[in-house]
Tab-separated table of C-alpha atoms in Angstrom:
chain	number	residue	atom	x	y	z
A	1	MET	CA	255.811	175.716	157.539
A	2	THR	CA	255.524	172.222	159.019
A	3	THR	CA	255.589	171.878	162.750
A	4	VAL	CA	258.009	169.543	164.667
A	5	LYS	CA	255.080	167.224	165.272
A	6	GLU	CA	254.082	167.161	161.604
A	7	GLN	CA	257.575	166.431	160.636
A	8	GLU	CA	257.716	163.535	162.977
A	9	ILE	CA	254.517	162.105	161.465
A	10	ILE	CA	255.739	162.694	157.889
A	11	GLN	CA	259.069	160.987	158.676
A	12	GLN	CA	257.188	157.945	160.048
A	13	LYS	CA	254.954	157.837	156.986
A	14	PHE	CA	257.956	157.893	154.764
A	15	LYS	CA	259.371	154.815	156.552
A	16	GLU	CA	256.001	153.028	156.210
A	17	LYS	CA	255.040	153.952	152.666
A	18	MET	CA	258.036	154.898	150.531
A	19	ASP	CA	259.249	152.023	148.269
A	20	GLU	CA	262.767	151.450	149.839
A	21	ASP	CA	263.724	148.881	147.081
A	22	GLU	CA	263.036	151.563	144.520
A	23	LEU	CA	265.093	154.118	146.510
A	24	LEU	CA	267.996	151.672	146.765
A	25	ASN	CA	267.770	151.085	142.976
A	26	CYS	CA	269.391	154.440	142.464
A	27	MET	CA	273.073	153.828	142.039
A	28	ARG	CA	273.941	157.514	142.264
A	29	CYS	CA	275.682	157.184	138.909
A	30	GLY	CA	274.654	160.672	137.700
A	31	PHE	CA	273.348	159.648	134.229
A	32	CYS	CA	270.169	161.553	135.027
A	33	LEU	CA	271.853	164.910	135.697
A	34	PRO	CA	272.237	166.070	132.040
A	35	SER	CA	268.541	165.324	131.401
A	36	CYS	CA	267.172	167.262	134.492
A	37	PRO	CA	265.998	170.786	133.592
A	38	THR	CA	265.925	172.036	137.265
A	39	TYR	CA	269.427	170.732	137.915
A	40	ILE	CA	270.766	172.604	134.964
A	41	GLU	CA	268.802	175.842	135.475
A	42	SER	CA	269.594	175.937	139.173
A	43	GLY	CA	273.282	176.065	138.445
A	44	PHE	CA	273.868	172.324	139.046
A	45	GLN	CA	272.555	172.129	142.490
A	46	GLU	CA	272.530	168.440	143.585
A	47	SER	CA	269.421	168.856	145.678
A	48	HIS	CA	267.492	169.839	142.456
A	49	SER	CA	268.490	166.684	140.531
A	50	PRO	CA	266.722	163.366	140.466
A	51	ARG	CA	269.633	161.718	142.213
A	52	GLY	CA	269.692	164.378	144.857
A	53	ARG	CA	265.969	164.225	145.520
A	54	ILE	CA	266.155	160.414	145.830
A	55	ALA	CA	269.005	160.898	148.272
A	56	LEU	CA	266.773	163.254	150.252
A	57	MET	CA	263.857	160.843	150.282
A	58	LYS	CA	266.202	157.990	151.465
A	59	ALA	CA	267.693	160.230	154.175
A	60	VAL	CA	264.203	161.010	155.497
A	61	VAL	CA	263.363	157.304	155.528
A	62	ASP	CA	266.582	156.484	157.425
A	63	GLY	CA	265.983	159.288	159.903
A	64	LEU	CA	269.131	161.175	158.917
A	65	ILE	CA	267.376	164.441	158.095
A	66	GLU	CA	264.032	165.862	158.917
A	67	PRO	CA	261.355	166.440	156.210
A	68	ASP	CA	261.611	170.170	156.623
A	69	GLU	CA	260.941	173.040	154.205
A	70	ASP	CA	264.127	172.550	152.281
A	71	VAL	CA	263.186	168.948	151.481
A	72	GLU	CA	259.689	169.927	150.519
A	73	ARG	CA	261.015	172.789	148.419
A	74	SER	CA	263.325	170.505	146.447
A	75	LEU	CA	260.473	168.088	145.620
A	76	ASN	CA	258.099	170.889	144.668
A	77	LEU	CA	260.578	172.452	142.362
A	78	CYS	CA	260.740	169.194	140.303
A	79	LEU	CA	258.833	169.475	137.010
A	80	GLY	CA	257.895	165.759	137.094
A	81	CYS	CA	258.992	165.533	133.488
A	82	ARG	CA	260.492	162.139	134.170
A	83	ALA	CA	263.258	162.642	131.517
A	84	CYS	CA	265.550	160.937	134.100
A	85	GLU	CA	263.741	157.587	133.700
A	86	PRO	CA	264.702	156.611	130.135
A	87	VAL	CA	268.401	157.316	130.762
A	88	CYS	CA	268.561	155.517	134.086
A	89	PRO	CA	270.557	152.349	133.767
A	90	SER	CA	268.833	150.874	136.822
A	91	GLY	CA	265.331	151.768	135.574
A	92	VAL	CA	264.428	153.683	138.652
A	93	LYS	CA	260.775	154.863	138.607
A	94	TYR	CA	261.515	158.279	139.820
A	95	GLY	CA	258.047	159.707	139.003
A	96	HIS	CA	256.378	157.084	141.322
A	97	LEU	CA	258.729	157.979	144.165
A	98	LEU	CA	258.076	161.654	143.651
A	99	GLU	CA	254.287	161.311	143.718
A	100	GLN	CA	254.442	159.082	146.812
A	101	ALA	CA	256.636	161.541	148.646
A	102	ARG	CA	254.458	164.556	147.699
A	103	ASP	CA	251.316	162.664	148.756
A	104	ILE	CA	252.784	161.883	152.218
A	105	ILE	CA	253.801	165.494	152.834
A	106	ASN	CA	250.500	166.939	151.633
A	107	GLN	CA	248.366	164.520	153.591
A	108	ASN	CA	250.223	165.029	156.884
A	109	LYS	CA	250.810	168.832	157.026
A	110	LYS	CA	248.425	171.473	157.999
A	111	HIS	CA	247.696	173.895	155.067
A	112	SER	CA	246.695	177.554	155.591
A	113	MET	CA	243.067	178.203	155.108
A	114	PRO	CA	243.484	179.951	151.684
A	115	VAL	CA	245.565	176.981	150.393
A	116	LYS	CA	243.166	174.409	152.065
A	117	TRP	CA	240.168	176.091	150.407
A	118	THR	CA	241.830	176.458	147.103
A	119	ARG	CA	242.875	172.744	146.992
A	120	LYS	CA	239.387	171.645	148.079
A	121	MET	CA	237.792	173.766	145.379
A	122	VAL	CA	240.068	172.589	142.616
A	123	PHE	CA	240.609	168.885	143.587
A	124	GLU	CA	237.143	168.129	144.869
A	125	GLY	CA	234.830	170.799	143.532
A	126	LEU	CA	236.058	171.284	139.876
A	127	PHE	CA	238.111	168.728	138.169
A	128	PRO	CA	236.182	165.580	139.129
A	129	HIS	CA	232.961	167.189	137.628
A	130	GLN	CA	233.000	167.839	133.880
A	131	GLU	CA	229.745	169.847	133.922
A	132	ARG	CA	231.320	172.205	136.485
A	133	MET	CA	234.445	172.359	134.343
A	134	ARG	CA	232.209	173.397	131.380
A	135	HIS	CA	230.590	176.097	133.311
A	136	ALA	CA	233.984	177.432	134.650
A	137	VAL	CA	235.470	177.459	131.151
A	138	ASN	CA	232.362	179.121	129.853
A	139	LEU	CA	233.000	182.048	132.114
A	140	LEU	CA	236.236	182.513	130.230
A	141	GLY	CA	234.287	182.314	127.029
A	142	LEU	CA	231.902	185.012	128.144
A	143	TYR	CA	234.955	187.140	129.119
A	144	GLN	CA	236.291	186.738	125.589
A	145	ARG	CA	233.000	187.119	123.712
A	146	SER	CA	231.385	189.935	125.691
A	147	GLY	CA	234.003	192.532	124.939
A	148	LEU	CA	235.201	192.533	128.582
A	149	GLN	CA	238.472	191.152	127.438
A	150	HIS	CA	239.092	194.029	125.060
A	151	THR	CA	238.188	196.552	127.735
A	152	VAL	CA	240.473	194.907	130.236
A	153	ARG	CA	243.414	195.040	127.947
A	154	LYS	CA	242.524	198.650	126.781
A	155	ILE	CA	242.570	200.047	130.347
A	156	GLY	CA	245.829	198.241	131.177
A	157	PHE	CA	244.279	196.118	133.930
A	158	MET	CA	246.608	193.160	133.086
A	159	LYS	CA	249.559	195.257	133.915
A	160	LEU	CA	248.775	194.664	137.514
A	161	PHE	CA	249.662	190.959	137.058
A	162	PRO	CA	253.165	189.453	136.615
A	163	ASP	CA	254.308	189.543	132.995
A	164	HIS	CA	253.990	185.805	132.369
A	165	LEU	CA	250.436	185.803	133.511
A	166	ALA	CA	249.504	188.844	131.431
A	167	SER	CA	251.075	187.164	128.396
A	168	MET	CA	249.280	183.898	129.211
A	169	GLU	CA	245.909	185.714	129.152
A	170	LYS	CA	246.782	186.821	125.585
A	171	VAL	CA	247.453	183.375	124.231
A	172	LEU	CA	244.375	181.482	125.690
A	173	PRO	CA	242.416	179.797	122.866
A	174	ARG	CA	239.033	180.869	121.770
A	175	VAL	CA	236.614	179.133	124.211
A	176	PRO	CA	233.651	177.424	122.510
A	177	SER	CA	230.106	178.087	123.532
A	178	MET	CA	228.386	175.997	126.141
A	179	LYS	CA	226.185	174.537	123.447
A	180	GLU	CA	229.224	173.471	121.471
A	181	MET	CA	230.779	171.855	124.639
A	182	LYS	CA	227.690	169.886	125.380
A	183	ASN	CA	227.171	168.710	121.824
A	184	ARG	CA	229.426	165.713	122.275
A	185	PRO	CA	228.523	162.580	120.243
A	186	LYS	CA	228.687	159.138	121.933
A	187	HIS	CA	229.406	157.180	118.674
A	188	LEU	CA	230.893	157.922	115.307
A	189	ASN	CA	231.242	155.553	112.340
A	190	ALA	CA	234.479	155.039	110.555
A	191	GLU	CA	234.952	156.528	107.039
A	192	GLY	CA	235.184	153.665	104.632
A	193	THR	CA	235.987	150.128	105.805
A	194	PRO	CA	236.302	149.944	109.550
A	195	LYS	CA	239.765	148.846	110.726
A	196	ALA	CA	239.307	149.119	114.446
A	197	LYS	CA	237.015	150.137	117.237
A	198	ALA	CA	238.422	152.913	119.416
A	199	ALA	CA	237.305	154.562	122.624
A	200	PHE	CA	238.219	158.226	122.943
A	201	PHE	CA	239.434	159.763	126.243
A	202	THR	CA	238.179	163.323	125.990
A	203	GLY	CA	239.969	164.868	128.988
A	204	CYS	CA	238.885	167.912	131.099
A	205	LEU	CA	240.394	170.937	129.512
A	206	MET	CA	240.805	169.194	126.174
A	207	ASP	CA	236.959	168.763	125.891
A	208	THR	CA	236.352	172.337	126.914
A	209	MET	CA	239.005	174.931	126.191
A	210	PHE	CA	240.563	172.706	123.406
A	211	LEU	CA	237.389	171.248	122.036
A	212	GLU	CA	238.377	172.044	118.388
A	213	THR	CA	241.497	169.817	118.872
A	214	ASN	CA	239.338	167.054	120.271
A	215	ASN	CA	237.009	167.296	117.264
A	216	ALA	CA	240.041	167.306	114.916
A	217	THR	CA	241.284	164.139	116.684
A	218	LEU	CA	237.911	162.358	116.276
A	219	LYS	CA	237.855	163.287	112.561
A	220	LEU	CA	241.383	161.970	112.000
A	221	LEU	CA	240.458	158.615	113.722
A	222	GLN	CA	237.443	158.305	111.535
A	223	MET	CA	239.438	159.041	108.399
A	224	ALA	CA	241.986	156.308	109.622
A	225	GLY	CA	239.073	153.827	109.726
A	226	CYS	CA	238.135	153.803	113.353
A	227	GLU	CA	234.628	153.236	114.707
A	228	LEU	CA	234.513	155.564	117.697
A	229	VAL	CA	232.945	155.284	121.121
A	230	ILE	CA	233.028	158.306	123.474
A	231	PRO	CA	231.877	157.264	126.860
A	232	ASP	CA	229.940	159.978	128.654
A	233	ASN	CA	230.648	158.518	132.152
A	234	GLN	CA	234.427	158.967	131.871
A	235	ALA	CA	236.231	161.244	134.392
A	236	CYS	CA	239.263	163.442	134.692
A	237	CYS	CA	242.390	161.325	134.347
A	238	GLY	CA	243.480	162.322	137.881
A	239	ALA	CA	246.945	163.620	136.861
A	240	LEU	CA	246.677	166.921	138.597
A	241	HIS	CA	245.600	165.135	141.761
A	242	GLY	CA	248.311	162.506	141.530
A	243	HIS	CA	251.043	165.073	140.990
A	244	SER	CA	249.812	167.303	143.794
A	245	GLY	CA	249.542	164.920	146.701
A	246	GLU	CA	245.939	163.840	146.288
A	247	LYS	CA	246.487	160.185	145.569
A	248	ASP	CA	243.208	158.891	146.985
A	249	ARG	CA	241.122	161.103	144.758
A	250	ALA	CA	243.281	160.125	141.782
A	251	LYS	CA	242.450	156.520	142.541
A	252	GLN	CA	238.710	157.299	142.594
A	253	MET	CA	238.855	158.804	139.155
A	254	ALA	CA	241.027	155.950	137.819
A	255	LYS	CA	238.412	153.381	138.939
A	256	LYS	CA	235.698	155.419	137.278
A	257	ASN	CA	237.555	155.557	133.971
A	258	ILE	CA	238.472	151.887	133.951
A	259	GLU	CA	234.764	150.971	134.443
A	260	ALA	CA	233.675	153.462	131.785
A	261	PHE	CA	236.067	152.155	129.125
A	262	GLU	CA	235.568	148.428	130.045
A	263	GLN	CA	231.916	148.856	128.927
A	264	THR	CA	232.861	150.104	125.418
A	265	GLY	CA	234.489	146.842	124.236
A	266	ALA	CA	236.927	148.878	122.260
A	267	ASP	CA	240.230	147.566	120.747
A	268	TYR	CA	242.023	150.762	121.659
A	269	ILE	CA	241.656	153.715	124.078
A	270	ILE	CA	243.003	156.898	122.466
A	271	THR	CA	244.227	160.118	124.128
A	272	ASN	CA	245.557	163.266	122.466
A	273	ALA	CA	247.215	164.837	125.624
A	274	GLY	CA	250.554	163.544	126.674
A	275	GLY	CA	250.108	164.470	130.299
A	276	CYS	CA	246.732	162.678	130.545
A	277	GLY	CA	248.061	159.634	128.605
A	278	ALA	CA	251.084	159.193	130.941
A	279	PHE	CA	248.925	159.173	134.054
A	280	LEU	CA	246.400	156.871	132.432
A	281	ILE	CA	249.116	154.413	131.524
A	282	ASP	CA	250.292	154.419	135.107
A	283	TYR	CA	246.842	153.275	136.526
A	284	ASP	CA	248.392	149.800	137.116
A	285	HIS	CA	250.864	151.337	139.491
A	286	LEU	CA	248.460	153.668	141.112
A	287	LEU	CA	246.124	150.686	141.968
A	288	ILE	CA	248.890	148.191	142.658
A	289	GLU	CA	247.717	147.663	146.305
A	290	GLU	CA	244.185	146.589	145.097
A	291	PRO	CA	244.601	143.293	143.219
A	292	ASP	CA	241.248	143.308	141.593
A	293	TRP	CA	241.546	146.786	140.289
A	294	HIS	CA	245.218	146.333	139.463
A	295	SER	CA	244.408	143.545	137.002
A	296	ARG	CA	241.691	145.615	135.364
A	297	ALA	CA	244.133	148.530	135.177
A	298	VAL	CA	246.712	146.303	133.373
A	299	SER	CA	244.052	145.503	130.747
A	300	PHE	CA	243.088	149.226	130.459
A	301	LYS	CA	246.841	150.139	129.993
A	302	SER	CA	247.334	147.525	127.240
A	303	LYS	CA	244.772	149.298	125.006
A	304	LEU	CA	246.076	152.863	125.495
A	305	LYS	CA	247.653	154.783	122.639
A	306	ASP	CA	248.376	158.328	121.714
A	307	ILE	CA	246.591	159.673	118.586
A	308	SER	CA	249.899	159.938	116.731
A	309	GLN	CA	250.726	156.269	117.438
A	310	ILE	CA	247.432	154.892	116.366
A	311	LEU	CA	247.597	156.846	113.159
A	312	ALA	CA	251.090	155.574	112.429
A	313	ASP	CA	249.922	152.001	113.285
A	314	LEU	CA	246.968	152.277	110.917
A	315	LYS	CA	249.175	153.630	108.176
A	316	PHE	CA	247.301	156.828	108.002
A	317	THR	CA	249.884	158.633	105.829
A	318	GLU	CA	250.030	155.765	103.269
A	319	ASN	CA	246.334	155.966	102.518
A	320	ARG	CA	245.784	159.708	102.413
A	321	SER	CA	247.542	162.586	100.832
A	322	LEU	CA	248.754	165.331	103.262
A	323	LYS	CA	249.748	168.733	101.967
A	324	LEU	CA	250.473	172.192	103.278
A	325	PRO	CA	251.935	175.445	101.891
A	326	SER	CA	255.814	175.587	102.033
A	327	GLN	CA	256.982	176.273	105.572
A	328	VAL	CA	259.539	175.089	108.229
A	329	VAL	CA	257.978	173.011	110.967
A	330	THR	CA	259.574	171.776	114.268
A	331	TYR	CA	258.326	169.635	117.010
A	332	GLN	CA	258.421	170.023	120.855
A	333	ASP	CA	258.012	166.729	122.634
A	334	SER	CA	255.468	166.323	125.339
A	335	CYS	CA	257.717	165.064	128.284
A	336	HIS	CA	255.108	162.546	129.352
A	337	LEU	CA	254.291	161.296	125.908
A	338	ARG	CA	257.941	160.639	125.208
A	339	ASN	CA	259.336	159.581	128.624
A	340	VAL	CA	256.353	157.683	130.041
A	341	MET	CA	254.284	156.505	127.015
A	342	GLY	CA	257.411	155.957	124.911
A	343	THR	CA	255.973	157.807	121.851
A	344	ALA	CA	258.507	159.938	120.000
A	345	SER	CA	258.938	158.649	116.465
A	346	ALA	CA	255.368	158.519	115.432
A	347	PRO	CA	254.604	162.249	115.568
A	348	ARG	CA	257.808	163.005	113.702
A	349	MET	CA	256.927	160.452	111.068
A	350	LEU	CA	253.537	161.920	110.527
A	351	LEU	CA	254.854	165.489	110.156
A	352	GLN	CA	257.605	164.349	107.714
A	353	ALA	CA	254.860	162.801	105.562
A	354	ILE	CA	253.213	166.171	104.894
A	355	GLU	CA	254.075	167.439	101.444
A	356	GLY	CA	255.262	171.063	101.357
A	357	ILE	CA	256.803	171.330	104.736
A	358	VAL	CA	260.477	171.152	105.821
A	359	PHE	CA	260.741	169.336	109.148
A	360	LYS	CA	263.614	170.799	111.314
A	361	GLU	CA	264.455	168.868	114.336
A	362	MET	CA	264.932	171.220	117.355
A	363	GLU	CA	267.952	170.758	119.559
A	364	GLY	CA	266.697	169.654	123.058
A	365	ALA	CA	263.180	169.052	121.722
A	366	ASP	CA	263.006	166.238	124.300
A	367	ARG	CA	263.679	168.722	127.128
A	368	CYS	CA	260.766	170.090	129.140
A	369	CYS	CA	259.343	173.381	128.039
A	370	GLY	CA	258.520	174.341	131.614
A	371	SER	CA	254.741	173.987	131.544
A	372	ALA	CA	254.286	170.830	133.562
A	373	GLY	CA	250.545	171.252	134.475
A	374	ILE	CA	250.319	174.233	136.693
A	375	TYR	CA	254.026	174.512	137.235
A	376	ASN	CA	254.300	177.623	135.076
A	377	ILE	CA	251.865	179.350	137.565
A	378	VAL	CA	253.222	178.080	140.954
A	379	GLU	CA	256.870	178.005	139.993
A	380	SER	CA	256.915	180.805	137.512
A	381	GLU	CA	260.495	181.950	137.858
A	382	MET	CA	262.023	178.506	137.028
A	383	SER	CA	259.336	177.926	134.402
A	384	MET	CA	260.136	181.106	132.498
A	385	GLN	CA	263.855	180.397	132.719
A	386	ILE	CA	263.289	177.141	131.070
A	387	LEU	CA	261.021	178.634	128.508
A	388	ASP	CA	263.461	181.414	127.549
A	389	HIS	CA	266.160	178.838	126.861
A	390	LYS	CA	263.628	176.678	124.877
A	391	MET	CA	262.804	179.671	122.567
A	392	GLU	CA	266.578	180.071	121.898
A	393	LYS	CA	266.401	176.611	120.271
A	394	VAL	CA	263.219	177.452	118.473
A	395	HIS	CA	265.053	180.451	116.948
A	396	ASP	CA	267.744	178.150	115.688
A	397	THR	CA	265.323	176.142	113.613
A	398	ALA	CA	263.865	179.211	111.818
A	399	ALA	CA	260.436	177.412	112.105
A	400	ALA	CA	257.233	179.119	111.350
A	401	VAL	CA	255.255	176.460	113.199
A	402	ILE	CA	255.896	174.686	116.491
A	403	VAL	CA	253.983	171.436	116.772
A	404	THR	CA	253.151	169.971	120.116
A	405	ALA	CA	251.078	167.035	121.481
A	406	ASN	CA	249.828	168.267	124.913
A	407	PRO	CA	247.629	171.244	125.854
A	408	GLY	CA	250.028	172.527	128.520
A	409	CYS	CA	252.917	172.412	126.092
A	410	LEU	CA	250.899	174.173	123.489
A	411	LEU	CA	250.020	177.064	125.779
A	412	GLN	CA	253.620	177.229	127.078
A	413	MET	CA	255.001	177.443	123.453
A	414	LYS	CA	252.336	180.132	122.617
A	415	LEU	CA	253.378	182.032	125.725
A	416	GLY	CA	257.154	181.777	124.573
A	417	ILE	CA	256.130	183.198	121.159
A	418	GLU	CA	254.308	186.008	122.791
A	419	ARG	CA	257.063	186.849	125.221
A	420	GLU	CA	259.527	186.973	122.276
A	421	GLY	CA	257.190	189.221	120.225
A	422	LEU	CA	256.996	186.715	117.433
A	423	SER	CA	253.226	186.222	117.194
A	424	GLN	CA	253.239	187.499	113.569
A	425	LYS	CA	255.978	185.159	112.512
A	426	ILE	CA	255.515	181.860	114.364
A	427	LYS	CA	252.537	179.855	115.598
A	428	ALA	CA	252.119	176.904	117.842
A	429	VAL	CA	249.594	174.124	117.062
A	430	HIS	CA	248.569	170.765	118.270
A	431	ILE	CA	249.614	167.945	115.954
A	432	ALA	CA	245.941	166.869	115.428
A	433	ASP	CA	244.935	170.272	114.147
A	434	LEU	CA	247.874	170.432	111.785
A	435	LEU	CA	247.267	167.057	110.413
A	436	LEU	CA	243.596	167.696	109.783
A	437	GLU	CA	244.532	170.855	108.010
A	438	ALA	CA	247.047	168.954	105.918
A	439	ALA	CA	244.444	166.313	105.023
A	440	GLY	CA	242.293	169.148	103.532
A	441	SER	CA	239.329	168.818	106.080
């Protein structure tokens, strides 16, 4: 709970730092309301809509209300999916406003010692250091490979945890060994005639827990004619920090990544995680107050593409036969890939080019699945409510495969399948893994 003094400081910081022009851009038209999952799932509470949250931010700036627990609760309950942005006739950058508000609150309130310690460990001690991330993920691998996981499940230990966490433990992917995680090449040649030089953004969890998907992505890029550079001095994208009120640390990682990828001389910078890509493409906004870095961020942004988009641009499906056994496949959009990076048609085009599959568009595929980084852990009730409704739409497609383009979405859809007891009938896969399978590699 924030003290009166903290609220006074937060209110002053809102006046100094919030983009009032952007706040005033909101016309209160309500076009955003049907696109907002928390507005719908909360029973149409205005304070849980983009329009309502902007109104709360503006009221704090104007001194009409105090930045109390209700305001903070409204901001924290937001998924940050940014589905409101494409439908906004005024082009309000709601995501930027949300991150700024969260940053102001988190930097000017006193956290309890457990929260302070946890934030320090995660934001300072773990994510900025890939070697530490490997060791942390390796502990999970040891848990899986040692037989401890089997024992824990057999004695019913997971029953002590909430149902969604117990189910989440079941759907975690097989973690590669430390040797596999460290065996990352720095350069790969294109297959056949080179068409482009691409630098690959490996990510934190993607290059540890989802290493197989990263390897599949690299293979696809080689097959598409890309010479590949994988900078070993790249850092975490900073998304978790930026979304959680740790903006300064996000800036530090942004600068490190810009420097790392500038040195590659690549034509493109490729990512295979929608959440990472959306934050990377916003580096120009993140560094807007630092002119030198801002111009470098603009150049960085101009080269950024998702794996599905670069494959489409390089006409991957025209030059290679893709085939799978007969099955119905559907696609769940990554919110950030669609709403921020503007990539929606490319993954669908790639899937529809696979011989043997029937692609069935899911109703509301563009609506958030409820993962949203760590949202499904810290806001589990709302997350599971959203997921349950998402699984109703999956049922309607009769799909055997749900394809995603982001690790969080992938785990969330696996969680939905597990909760519905459908693990023997439906699987969730990353688009890179499915495409590589279809290519026969």
